Amino acid sequence: MKNFVSVHDVSDIDALVQKALAYKANPFSDKTLGTHKRIGCLFLNPSMRTRLSTQLAAQNLGMEVINLNVGNEGWALEFEEEAIMSGTTVEHVKDAAPIFGKYFDILAIRAFPALQNREDDYSELYIKQFIRYAGIPVVSLESATLHPLQSLTDIITVTETFPEKRKPKIVLTWAPHIKPLPQCVANSFSQWVNKWGKAEFVITHPEDYELNEAFTKGATITHNQEEALKGADFVYVKNWSTYLDYGKIYTNDPGWQLNQKSWATTNKAKVMHCLPVRRNVELSDEILDGPMSIVTQQAGNRVWAAQAVLSEILKNDV
Ligand code: CP
């Protein structure tokens, strides 16, 4: 593996999942693989789980970790080619990224979308510019449109929680939120589940919340949450803002919140969410505090997903 920015960087999802589960069983089995190697983690946006799990994963492999909060500790970066830098940006990625390439062996970046212009966000300019100019492997810690470490974690969590031979029914349901959020987690989860191909996959959301077909193609899509939830083995709850009329909130209908009543028609579904979660907006307390919630297990698995990915990159001889 050279970079890890989407499911397309993974040749065999199940093999990567098994590698992650092997690290979960034996975290220090490759404790010298990353000796004398450094990972630089650049955060243009806040993070709790991604930051800590990536750091733990790298340390389990013997790597040194340096975090930089670009927003308040680094210079404001410019990403556009041929920019006339007379505004707020101080340093061009073309100048900064090669320096990261000298300091680190792997570069990991979190850069959320601005949600102002769909074409800009979906061009994935930031992550592409780092890949272009850093000269070292790049790992996405969540980009403008995707969150691949989260999605790998999600497939790991489904795999270890569902030992049956049949395909599980997985429902991705939109939920209300007070702020317009990126489509990253929903896009990425859809992309991974579709490529994985080992689930009956249903996406449900209100009208006008259609995601980009490039990620959802292959899933059954319905505006009827009640129908979608029937017989589900897993319910993945996530808000996203509108994709077509970009970055807006069209509805905050509390009827879309997953609660005990709407969960009751599932097949005692395990409930997933990437976190952070707005309690009693997206998900009710009774669900989050109940036995059906596996959100803590899911967040715990972030370490093993990151460790499997970093290991694959290190084994590619960085
Ligand atoms: N799920 C997730 O990426 O969490 P953080 O934003 O806290 O990293």
PDB file of N, CA, C and O in Angstrom, residues 166-191:
ATOM      1  N   ARG A 166     -24.671 -16.126   6.723  1.00  0.00           N
ATOM      2  CA  ARG A 166     -25.443 -15.309   5.775  1.00  0.00           C
ATOM      3  C   ARG A 166     -24.940 -13.861   5.773  1.00  0.00           C
ATOM      4  O   ARG A 166     -24.221 -13.439   6.681  1.00  0.00           O
ATOM      5  N   LYS A 167     -25.339 -13.115   4.737  1.00  0.00           N
ATOM      6  CA  LYS A 167     -24.982 -11.693   4.664  1.00  0.00           C
ATOM      7  C   LYS A 167     -25.802 -10.900   5.684  1.00  0.00           C
ATOM      8  O   LYS A 167     -27.025 -11.069   5.747  1.00  0.00           O
ATOM      9  N   PRO A 168     -25.188 -10.030   6.482  1.00  0.00           N
ATOM     10  CA  PRO A 168     -25.982  -9.179   7.381  1.00  0.00           C
ATOM     11  C   PRO A 168     -26.717  -8.101   6.578  1.00  0.00           C
ATOM     12  O   PRO A 168     -26.243  -7.696   5.514  1.00  0.00           O
ATOM     13  N   LYS A 169     -27.859  -7.680   7.099  1.00  0.00           N
ATOM     14  CA  LYS A 169     -28.525  -6.503   6.522  1.00  0.00           C
ATOM     15  C   LYS A 169     -28.026  -5.278   7.275  1.00  0.00           C
ATOM     16  O   LYS A 169     -28.225  -5.167   8.493  1.00  0.00           O
ATOM     17  N   ILE A 170     -27.372  -4.390   6.542  1.00  0.00           N
ATOM     18  CA  ILE A 170     -26.830  -3.165   7.141  1.00  0.00           C
ATOM     19  C   ILE A 170     -27.629  -1.978   6.601  1.00  0.00           C
ATOM     20  O   ILE A 170     -27.760  -1.812   5.386  1.00  0.00           O
ATOM     21  N   VAL A 171     -28.158  -1.165   7.508  1.00  0.00           N
ATOM     22  CA  VAL A 171     -28.916   0.027   7.102  1.00  0.00           C
ATOM     23  C   VAL A 171     -28.144   1.269   7.546  1.00  0.00           C
ATOM     24  O   VAL A 171     -27.830   1.428   8.733  1.00  0.00           O
ATOM     25  N   LEU A 172     -27.835   2.106   6.585  1.00  0.00           N
ATOM     26  CA  LEU A 172     -27.276   3.433   6.884  1.00  0.00           C
ATOM     27  C   LEU A 172     -28.438   4.407   6.891  1.00  0.00           C
ATOM     28  O   LEU A 172     -29.091   4.594   5.858  1.00  0.00           O
ATOM     29  N   THR A 173     -28.705   4.990   8.059  1.00  0.00           N
ATOM     30  CA  THR A 173     -29.827   5.932   8.120  1.00  0.00           C
ATOM     31  C   THR A 173     -29.363   7.343   8.456  1.00  0.00           C
ATOM     32  O   THR A 173     -28.543   7.539   9.357  1.00  0.00           O
ATOM     33  N   TRP A 174     -29.897   8.291   7.703  1.00  0.00           N
ATOM     34  CA  TRP A 174     -29.706   9.708   8.006  1.00  0.00           C
ATOM     35  C   TRP A 174     -30.383  10.005   9.347  1.00  0.00           C
ATOM     36  O   TRP A 174     -31.377   9.370   9.722  1.00  0.00           O
ATOM     37  N   ALA A 175     -29.835  10.957  10.091  1.00  0.00           N
ATOM     38  CA  ALA A 175     -30.440  11.383  11.363  1.00  0.00           C
ATOM     39  C   ALA A 175     -30.349  12.906  11.444  1.00  0.00           C
ATOM     40  O   ALA A 175     -29.479  13.502  10.800  1.00  0.00           O
ATOM     41  N   PRO A 176     -31.217  13.538  12.222  1.00  0.00           N
ATOM     42  CA  PRO A 176     -31.177  15.003  12.318  1.00  0.00           C
ATOM     43  C   PRO A 176     -29.925  15.507  13.024  1.00  0.00           C
ATOM     44  O   PRO A 176     -29.299  14.786  13.800  1.00  0.00           O
ATOM     45  N   HIS A 177     -29.586  16.754  12.769  1.00  0.00           N
ATOM     46  CA  HIS A 177     -28.439  17.400  13.421  1.00  0.00           C
ATOM     47  C   HIS A 177     -28.667  18.902  13.344  1.00  0.00           C
ATOM     48  O   HIS A 177     -29.360  19.376  12.446  1.00  0.00           O
ATOM     49  N   ILE A 178     -28.047  19.637  14.246  1.00  0.00           N
ATOM     50  CA  ILE A 178     -28.291  21.078  14.274  1.00  0.00           C
ATOM     51  C   ILE A 178     -27.405  21.846  13.298  1.00  0.00           C
ATOM     52  O   ILE A 178     -27.648  23.013  13.022  1.00  0.00           O
ATOM     53  N   LYS A 179     -26.334  21.203  12.811  1.00  0.00           N
ATOM     54  CA  LYS A 179     -25.377  21.887  11.925  1.00  0.00           C
ATOM     55  C   LYS A 179     -25.267  21.135  10.611  1.00  0.00           C
ATOM     56  O   LYS A 179     -25.392  19.909  10.591  1.00  0.00           O
ATOM     57  N   PRO A 180     -24.956  21.849   9.505  1.00  0.00           N
ATOM     58  CA  PRO A 180     -24.686  21.103   8.269  1.00  0.00           C
ATOM     59  C   PRO A 180     -23.354  20.360   8.373  1.00  0.00           C
ATOM     60  O   PRO A 180     -22.321  20.987   8.612  1.00  0.00           O
ATOM     61  N   LEU A 181     -23.383  19.050   8.250  1.00  0.00           N
ATOM     62  CA  LEU A 181     -22.178  18.230   8.367  1.00  0.00           C
ATOM     63  C   LEU A 181     -21.756  17.707   6.994  1.00  0.00           C
ATOM     64  O   LEU A 181     -22.582  17.573   6.088  1.00  0.00           O
ATOM     65  N   PRO A 182     -20.471  17.374   6.840  1.00  0.00           N
ATOM     66  CA  PRO A 182     -19.995  16.788   5.576  1.00  0.00           C
ATOM     67  C   PRO A 182     -20.684  15.456   5.276  1.00  0.00           C
ATOM     68  O   PRO A 182     -21.244  14.819   6.171  1.00  0.00           O
ATOM     69  N   GLN A 183     -20.551  15.023   4.026  1.00  0.00           N
ATOM     70  CA  GLN A 183     -21.087  13.708   3.623  1.00  0.00           C
ATOM     71  C   GLN A 183     -20.023  12.604   3.788  1.00  0.00           C
ATOM     72  O   GLN A 183     -20.254  11.448   3.425  1.00  0.00           O
ATOM     73  N   CYS A 184     -18.830  12.967   4.306  1.00  0.00           N
ATOM     74  CA  CYS A 184     -17.668  12.055   4.298  1.00  0.00           C
ATOM     75  C   CYS A 184     -17.950  10.659   4.846  1.00  0.00           C
ATOM     76  O   CYS A 184     -17.628   9.661   4.192  1.00  0.00           O
ATOM     77  N   VAL A 185     -18.497  10.582   6.041  1.00  0.00           N
ATOM     78  CA  VAL A 185     -18.660   9.272   6.689  1.00  0.00           C
ATOM     79  C   VAL A 185     -19.661   8.430   5.905  1.00  0.00           C
ATOM     80  O   VAL A 185     -19.427   7.240   5.652  1.00  0.00           O
ATOM     81  N   ALA A 186     -20.757   9.057   5.474  1.00  0.00           N
ATOM     82  CA  ALA A 186     -21.772   8.305   4.716  1.00  0.00           C
ATOM     83  C   ALA A 186     -21.232   7.885   3.349  1.00  0.00           C
ATOM     84  O   ALA A 186     -21.426   6.745   2.918  1.00  0.00           O
ATOM     85  N   ASN A 187     -20.544   8.783   2.662  1.00  0.00           N
ATOM     86  CA  ASN A 187     -19.925   8.443   1.363  1.00  0.00           C
ATOM     87  C   ASN A 187     -18.985   7.258   1.521  1.00  0.00           C
ATOM     88  O   ASN A 187     -19.006   6.298   0.764  1.00  0.00           O
ATOM     89  N   SER A 188     -18.107   7.388   2.512  1.00  0.00           N
ATOM     90  CA  SER A 188     -17.035   6.429   2.699  1.00  0.00           C
ATOM     91  C   SER A 188     -17.591   5.069   3.119  1.00  0.00           C
ATOM     92  O   SER A 188     -17.187   4.024   2.579  1.00  0.00           O
ATOM     93  N   PHE A 189     -18.535   5.091   4.063  1.00  0.00           N
ATOM     94  CA  PHE A 189     -19.146   3.832   4.508  1.00  0.00           C
ATOM     95  C   PHE A 189     -19.812   3.132   3.321  1.00  0.00           C
ATOM     96  O   PHE A 189     -19.640   1.927   3.117  1.00  0.00           O
ATOM     97  N   SER A 190     -20.520   3.905   2.506  1.00  0.00           N
ATOM     98  CA  SER A 190     -21.193   3.330   1.328  1.00  0.00           C
ATOM     99  C   SER A 190     -20.169   2.744   0.368  1.00  0.00           C
ATOM    100  O   SER A 190     -20.336   1.633  -0.151  1.00  0.00           O
ATOM    101  N   GLN A 191     -19.108   3.493   0.130  1.00  0.00           N
ATOM    102  CA  GLN A 191     -18.073   3.040  -0.801  1.00  0.00           C
ATOM    103  C   GLN A 191     -17.459   1.713  -0.327  1.00  0.00           C
ATOM    104  O   GLN A 191     -17.250   0.792  -1.115  1.00  0.00           O
TER     105      GLN A 191
END
